[in-house]
mmCIF file of C-alpha atoms in Angstrom:
data_model
loop_
_atom_site.group_PDB
_atom_site.id
_atom_site.type_symbol
_atom_site.label_atom_id
_atom_site.label_comp_id
_atom_site.label_asym_id
_atom_site.label_seq_id
_atom_site.Cartn_x
_atom_site.Cartn_y
_atom_site.Cartn_z
ATOM 1 C CA MET A 15 127.211 -7.289 135.447
ATOM 2 C CA LYS A 16 123.559 -8.352 135.512
ATOM 3 C CA GLN A 17 122.910 -6.320 138.655
ATOM 4 C CA ALA A 18 124.533 -3.217 137.146
ATOM 5 C CA LYS A 19 122.416 -3.556 134.014
ATOM 6 C CA LEU A 20 119.266 -4.037 136.050
ATOM 7 C CA ARG A 21 120.024 -1.051 138.273
ATOM 8 C CA ASN A 22 120.808 1.218 135.369
ATOM 9 C CA GLY A 23 117.824 0.003 133.408
ATOM 10 C CA ILE A 24 115.532 0.946 136.299
ATOM 11 C CA SER A 25 117.404 4.220 136.852
ATOM 12 C CA LEU A 26 117.132 5.049 133.141
ATOM 13 C CA ALA A 27 113.384 4.408 133.145
ATOM 14 C CA MET A 28 112.873 6.516 136.281
ATOM 15 C CA ASN A 29 115.057 9.392 135.085
ATOM 16 C CA ALA A 30 113.280 9.500 131.730
ATOM 17 C CA LEU A 31 109.883 9.310 133.414
ATOM 18 C CA ILE A 32 110.721 12.126 135.839
ATOM 19 C CA PHE A 33 111.904 14.369 133.018
ATOM 20 C CA LEU A 34 108.809 13.693 130.912
ATOM 21 C CA MET A 35 106.405 14.134 133.838
ATOM 22 C CA VAL A 36 107.966 17.446 134.833
ATOM 23 C CA LEU A 37 107.955 18.670 131.235
ATOM 24 C CA PHE A 38 104.317 17.658 130.884
ATOM 25 C CA SER A 39 103.391 19.255 134.221
ATOM 26 C CA VAL A 40 105.073 22.583 133.483
ATOM 27 C CA VAL A 41 103.386 22.811 130.083
ATOM 28 C CA TRP A 42 100.093 21.863 131.741
ATOM 29 C CA ILE A 43 100.511 24.609 134.323
ATOM 30 C CA LEU A 44 101.219 27.194 131.647
ATOM 31 C CA VAL A 45 98.312 26.353 129.337
ATOM 32 C CA SER A 46 95.678 24.351 131.224
ATOM 33 C CA THR A 47 92.593 25.686 132.984
ATOM 34 C CA THR A 48 92.941 23.104 135.797
ATOM 35 C CA GLY A 49 96.652 22.365 135.930
ATOM 36 C CA GLY A 50 97.649 23.969 139.185
ATOM 37 C CA SER A 51 100.715 26.165 139.454
ATOM 38 C CA GLY A 52 102.692 24.842 142.342
ATOM 39 C CA GLY A 53 101.226 27.218 144.886
ATOM 40 C CA VAL A 54 99.059 26.089 147.765
ATOM 41 C CA THR A 55 95.652 26.596 146.171
ATOM 42 C CA ASP A 56 96.374 28.422 142.914
ATOM 43 C CA THR A 57 94.905 26.642 139.869
ATOM 44 C CA GLU A 58 94.727 29.483 137.383
ATOM 45 C CA SER A 59 95.541 28.775 133.760
ATOM 46 C CA GLY A 60 98.430 30.276 131.893
ATOM 47 C CA ASP A 61 100.143 31.207 135.141
ATOM 48 C CA ARG A 62 103.039 33.473 134.216
ATOM 49 C CA ASN A 63 104.151 33.423 137.835
ATOM 50 C CA ALA A 64 104.569 29.649 137.957
ATOM 51 C CA PHE A 65 108.346 29.863 138.121
ATOM 52 C CA ARG A 66 108.289 31.785 141.375
ATOM 53 C CA TYR A 67 107.127 28.625 143.175
ATOM 54 C CA PHE A 68 109.711 26.328 144.734
ATOM 55 C CA THR A 69 107.609 23.345 143.676
ATOM 56 C CA VAL A 70 108.098 24.190 140.020
ATOM 57 C CA ASP A 71 111.731 25.268 140.334
ATOM 58 C CA SER A 72 112.800 22.231 142.373
ATOM 59 C CA ASN A 73 111.140 19.822 139.962
ATOM 60 C CA ILE A 74 112.709 21.502 136.946
ATOM 61 C CA LEU A 75 116.099 21.230 138.657
ATOM 62 C CA ALA A 76 115.523 17.554 139.404
ATOM 63 C CA ALA A 77 114.320 16.915 135.854
ATOM 64 C CA LEU A 78 117.435 18.505 134.352
ATOM 65 C CA THR A 79 119.702 16.408 136.583
ATOM 66 C CA CYS A 80 117.757 13.322 135.501
ATOM 67 C CA LEU A 81 118.244 14.297 131.871
ATOM 68 C CA LEU A 82 122.002 14.532 132.466
ATOM 69 C CA MET A 83 121.968 11.041 133.951
ATOM 70 C CA ILE A 84 120.342 9.357 130.963
ATOM 71 C CA PRO A 85 123.406 9.135 128.649
ATOM 72 C CA TYR A 86 125.430 7.593 131.485
ATOM 73 C CA ASN A 87 122.638 5.143 132.261
ATOM 74 C CA ILE A 88 122.810 4.049 128.637
ATOM 75 C CA LYS A 89 126.605 3.874 128.759
ATOM 76 C CA SER A 90 126.378 1.719 131.882
ATOM 77 C CA LEU A 91 123.904 -0.605 130.183
ATOM 78 C CA VAL A 92 126.211 -1.023 127.187
ATOM 79 C CA ARG A 93 129.270 -1.682 129.359
ATOM 80 C CA GLY A 94 127.457 -3.850 131.848
ATOM 81 C CA GLU A 95 128.924 -1.869 134.741
ATOM 82 C CA ASP A 96 128.248 1.409 136.529
ATOM 83 C CA ALA A 97 129.757 4.274 134.524
ATOM 84 C CA ILE A 98 128.086 7.378 135.967
ATOM 85 C CA PRO A 99 130.586 10.116 136.887
ATOM 86 C CA LYS A 100 130.569 11.612 140.370
ATOM 87 C CA TRP A 101 129.673 15.077 139.125
ATOM 88 C CA ALA A 102 126.471 13.755 137.505
ATOM 89 C CA LEU A 103 125.538 11.849 140.644
ATOM 90 C CA THR A 104 126.274 14.928 142.751
ATOM 91 C CA LEU A 105 123.907 16.992 140.634
ATOM 92 C CA LYS A 106 121.282 14.251 140.885
ATOM 93 C CA MET A 107 121.695 14.337 144.665
ATOM 94 C CA ILE A 108 121.158 18.115 144.700
ATOM 95 C CA GLY A 109 118.015 17.807 142.578
ATOM 96 C CA THR A 110 116.739 14.929 144.711
ATOM 97 C CA VAL A 111 117.180 16.873 147.946
ATOM 98 C CA ALA A 112 115.330 19.830 146.428
ATOM 99 C CA VAL A 113 112.249 17.801 145.479
ATOM 100 C CA ALA A 114 112.438 15.916 148.789
ATOM 101 C CA LEU A 115 111.974 19.297 150.464
ATOM 102 C CA THR A 116 108.972 20.002 148.254
ATOM 103 C CA PHE A 117 107.500 16.612 149.154
ATOM 104 C CA ALA A 118 108.118 17.033 152.888
ATOM 105 C CA VAL A 119 106.706 20.570 153.121
ATOM 106 C CA VAL A 120 103.562 19.593 151.220
ATOM 107 C CA MET A 121 102.941 16.402 153.197
ATOM 108 C CA LEU A 122 103.865 17.695 156.644
ATOM 109 C CA TYR A 123 102.813 21.347 156.439
ATOM 110 C CA PHE A 124 100.394 22.205 153.656
ATOM 111 C CA LEU A 125 98.177 19.111 153.675
ATOM 112 C CA PRO A 126 97.396 19.463 157.389
ATOM 113 C CA LEU A 127 96.978 23.226 156.857
ATOM 114 C CA VAL A 128 94.623 23.334 153.866
ATOM 115 C CA GLY A 129 93.547 19.717 153.304
ATOM 116 C CA PHE A 130 93.193 17.524 150.232
ATOM 117 C CA GLY A 131 90.564 19.748 148.664
ATOM 118 C CA ALA A 132 93.147 22.420 147.821
ATOM 119 C CA GLY A 133 94.470 20.429 144.890
ATOM 120 C CA LEU A 134 97.847 19.645 146.415
ATOM 121 C CA ILE A 135 97.957 16.151 144.943
ATOM 122 C CA SER A 136 95.768 16.502 141.887
ATOM 123 C CA GLY A 137 96.364 17.798 138.393
ATOM 124 C CA ALA A 138 99.960 18.786 137.719
ATOM 125 C CA ASN A 139 100.612 18.839 141.450
ATOM 126 C CA LEU A 140 100.124 15.073 141.601
ATOM 127 C CA PHE A 141 103.360 14.799 139.636
ATOM 128 C CA LEU A 142 105.234 17.735 141.139
ATOM 129 C CA HIS A 143 104.310 17.210 144.787
ATOM 130 C CA LEU A 144 104.203 13.421 144.927
ATOM 131 C CA LEU A 145 105.245 11.204 142.035
ATOM 132 C CA CYS A 146 108.373 12.987 140.784
ATOM 133 C CA PRO A 147 109.863 13.527 144.255
ATOM 134 C CA LEU A 148 109.239 9.896 145.201
ATOM 135 C CA LEU A 149 110.774 8.595 141.977
ATOM 136 C CA ALA A 150 113.795 10.872 142.382
ATOM 137 C CA MET A 151 114.414 9.672 145.930
ATOM 138 C CA ILE A 152 113.913 6.009 145.060
ATOM 139 C CA SER A 153 116.156 6.136 141.989
ATOM 140 C CA PHE A 154 119.008 7.997 143.692
ATOM 141 C CA CYS A 155 118.893 6.055 146.935
ATOM 142 C CA LEU A 156 118.404 2.539 145.608
ATOM 143 C CA PHE A 157 119.595 2.263 142.017
ATOM 144 C CA GLU A 158 122.359 4.768 141.296
ATOM 145 C CA ARG A 159 125.933 3.878 142.177
ATOM 146 C CA GLY A 160 129.317 5.586 142.098
ATOM 147 C CA LEU A 161 129.070 8.293 144.750
ATOM 148 C CA PHE A 162 129.557 7.725 148.454
ATOM 149 C CA VAL A 163 128.002 10.958 149.735
ATOM 150 C CA THR A 164 130.166 12.652 152.362
ATOM 151 C CA LYS A 165 128.825 15.230 154.802
ATOM 152 C CA THR A 166 130.927 17.865 153.049
ATOM 153 C CA ARG A 167 129.397 17.088 149.666
ATOM 154 C CA LEU A 168 125.979 16.928 151.270
ATOM 155 C CA LEU A 169 126.142 20.667 151.976
ATOM 156 C CA LEU A 170 125.673 21.226 148.254
ATOM 157 C CA GLY A 171 122.195 19.816 148.671
ATOM 158 C CA ILE A 172 120.981 22.812 150.666
ATOM 159 C CA VAL A 173 122.188 25.401 148.135
ATOM 160 C CA PRO A 174 118.938 25.527 146.088
ATOM 161 C CA SER A 175 116.796 25.990 149.209
ATOM 162 C CA VAL A 176 119.074 28.743 150.529
ATOM 163 C CA ILE A 177 118.988 30.553 147.189
ATOM 164 C CA TYR A 178 115.218 30.221 146.895
ATOM 165 C CA GLY A 179 114.650 31.182 150.537
ATOM 166 C CA THR A 180 116.708 34.326 150.051
ATOM 167 C CA VAL A 181 114.833 35.305 146.882
ATOM 168 C CA TYR A 182 111.498 34.607 148.585
ATOM 169 C CA LEU A 183 112.501 36.648 151.631
ATOM 170 C CA ILE A 184 113.581 39.632 149.549
ATOM 171 C CA ASN A 185 110.448 39.643 147.379
ATOM 172 C CA VAL A 186 107.914 38.948 150.129
ATOM 173 C CA ILE A 187 109.314 40.834 153.135
ATOM 174 C CA PHE A 188 111.549 43.605 151.852
ATOM 175 C CA LEU A 189 110.326 44.457 148.349
ATOM 176 C CA GLN A 190 106.769 43.192 148.897
ATOM 177 C CA ARG A 191 106.463 42.216 145.264
ATOM 178 C CA TRP A 192 105.050 38.747 146.055
ATOM 179 C CA GLU A 193 102.271 37.719 148.354
ATOM 180 C CA ASP A 194 103.269 35.274 151.089
ATOM 181 C CA PHE A 195 101.810 32.312 149.187
ATOM 182 C CA TYR A 196 103.740 29.811 151.323
ATOM 183 C CA TYR A 197 102.522 31.374 154.591
ATOM 184 C CA PHE A 198 106.078 31.574 155.897
ATOM 185 C CA ASN A 199 105.536 34.976 157.488
ATOM 186 C CA VAL A 200 102.466 34.082 159.555
ATOM 187 C CA GLY A 201 102.670 36.051 162.790
ATOM 188 C CA GLY A 202 105.664 37.978 161.459
ATOM 189 C CA TYR A 203 108.040 35.109 162.221
ATOM 190 C CA TRP A 204 109.735 35.114 158.817
ATOM 191 C CA TYR A 205 113.213 35.049 160.399
ATOM 192 C CA ILE A 206 112.447 31.741 162.121
ATOM 193 C CA THR A 207 111.172 30.217 158.886
ATOM 194 C CA PHE A 208 114.187 31.516 157.006
ATOM 195 C CA LEU A 209 116.496 29.712 159.441
ATOM 196 C CA LEU A 210 114.415 26.536 159.580
ATOM 197 C CA PHE A 211 114.292 26.177 155.795
ATOM 198 C CA PRO A 212 117.959 25.128 155.311
ATOM 199 C CA VAL A 213 117.912 23.142 158.571
ATOM 200 C CA LEU A 214 114.982 21.033 157.369
ATOM 201 C CA THR A 215 116.674 20.632 154.004
ATOM 202 C CA TYR A 216 119.857 19.378 155.626
ATOM 203 C CA LEU A 217 117.954 16.898 157.796
ATOM 204 C CA LEU A 218 116.229 15.535 154.701
ATOM 205 C CA ALA A 219 119.592 15.388 152.935
ATOM 206 C CA LEU A 220 121.042 13.390 155.832
ATOM 207 C CA GLY A 221 118.253 10.871 155.501
ATOM 208 C CA ILE A 222 118.775 10.557 151.760
ATOM 209 C CA ARG A 223 122.527 10.219 152.330
ATOM 210 C CA ALA A 224 122.023 7.450 154.875
ATOM 211 C CA VAL A 225 119.864 5.356 152.559
ATOM 212 C CA HIS A 226 121.978 5.995 149.460
ATOM 213 C CA ASN A 227 125.265 5.206 151.204
ATOM 214 C CA ARG A 228 123.748 2.045 152.674
ATOM 215 C CA PHE A 229 123.469 0.685 149.143
ATOM 216 C CA ASP A 230 126.399 2.501 147.494
ATOM 217 C CA LYS A 231 129.285 1.405 149.693
ATOM 218 C CA GLN A 232 132.557 2.938 148.482
ATOM 219 C CA PRO A 233 134.719 3.530 151.547
ATOM 220 C CA GLN A 234 137.703 4.447 149.411
ATOM 221 C CA ALA A 235 135.870 7.607 148.342
ATOM 222 C CA VAL A 236 135.596 8.806 151.919
ATOM 223 C CA ALA A 237 139.297 9.158 152.699
ATOM 224 C CA PRO A 238 140.016 12.534 151.032
ATOM 225 C CA GLU A 239 137.001 14.279 152.587
ATOM 226 C CA GLY A 240 136.534 12.398 155.850
ATOM 227 C CA GLN A 241 132.932 12.083 156.952
#
């Protein structure tokens, strides 16, 4: 009972903090002169295009899933046992995988490409590229119980990246409405990037699954879906 209360207390604090940080960051992006907009180097104020960036969209998704978790965190605290439904945890997993992709792409691709001076981890981007993704991964992997993630369920985690990748492809390559602000068509190799995007997402999801399942052991949940 004490462990469940402690876990849910930490999860509640992290979920609330993620939601508030994302809300603050999005407002900052829309009204600030130095907020950053989720792009690689774009720091314009009042950016009406902010929602075309995966950084912003993935963090909003994660924040909404965190918001859905909060009532069940409170319920778990009152009961003294984990009482978070599988559907809520599944949505939290999807949001966590999305921001994990944001974190990985920024740290492994954009930072080496453009450096720290581009504002990738300053202003609103400090929250959206670093703090919120880390908190989402830590909270889901270590403190939230009730969902043994199967490989079948894990496929849901790549849905946001596939949807975004398709929208990005259509607007950048075919309709040419957007500039290639993520540099995914450098050298004309957009088709390789388009295929690698969900693959990278799934690899990240596997890592998140491995850590989460290490702590959330519920073998009885595996039987209907297998691995």
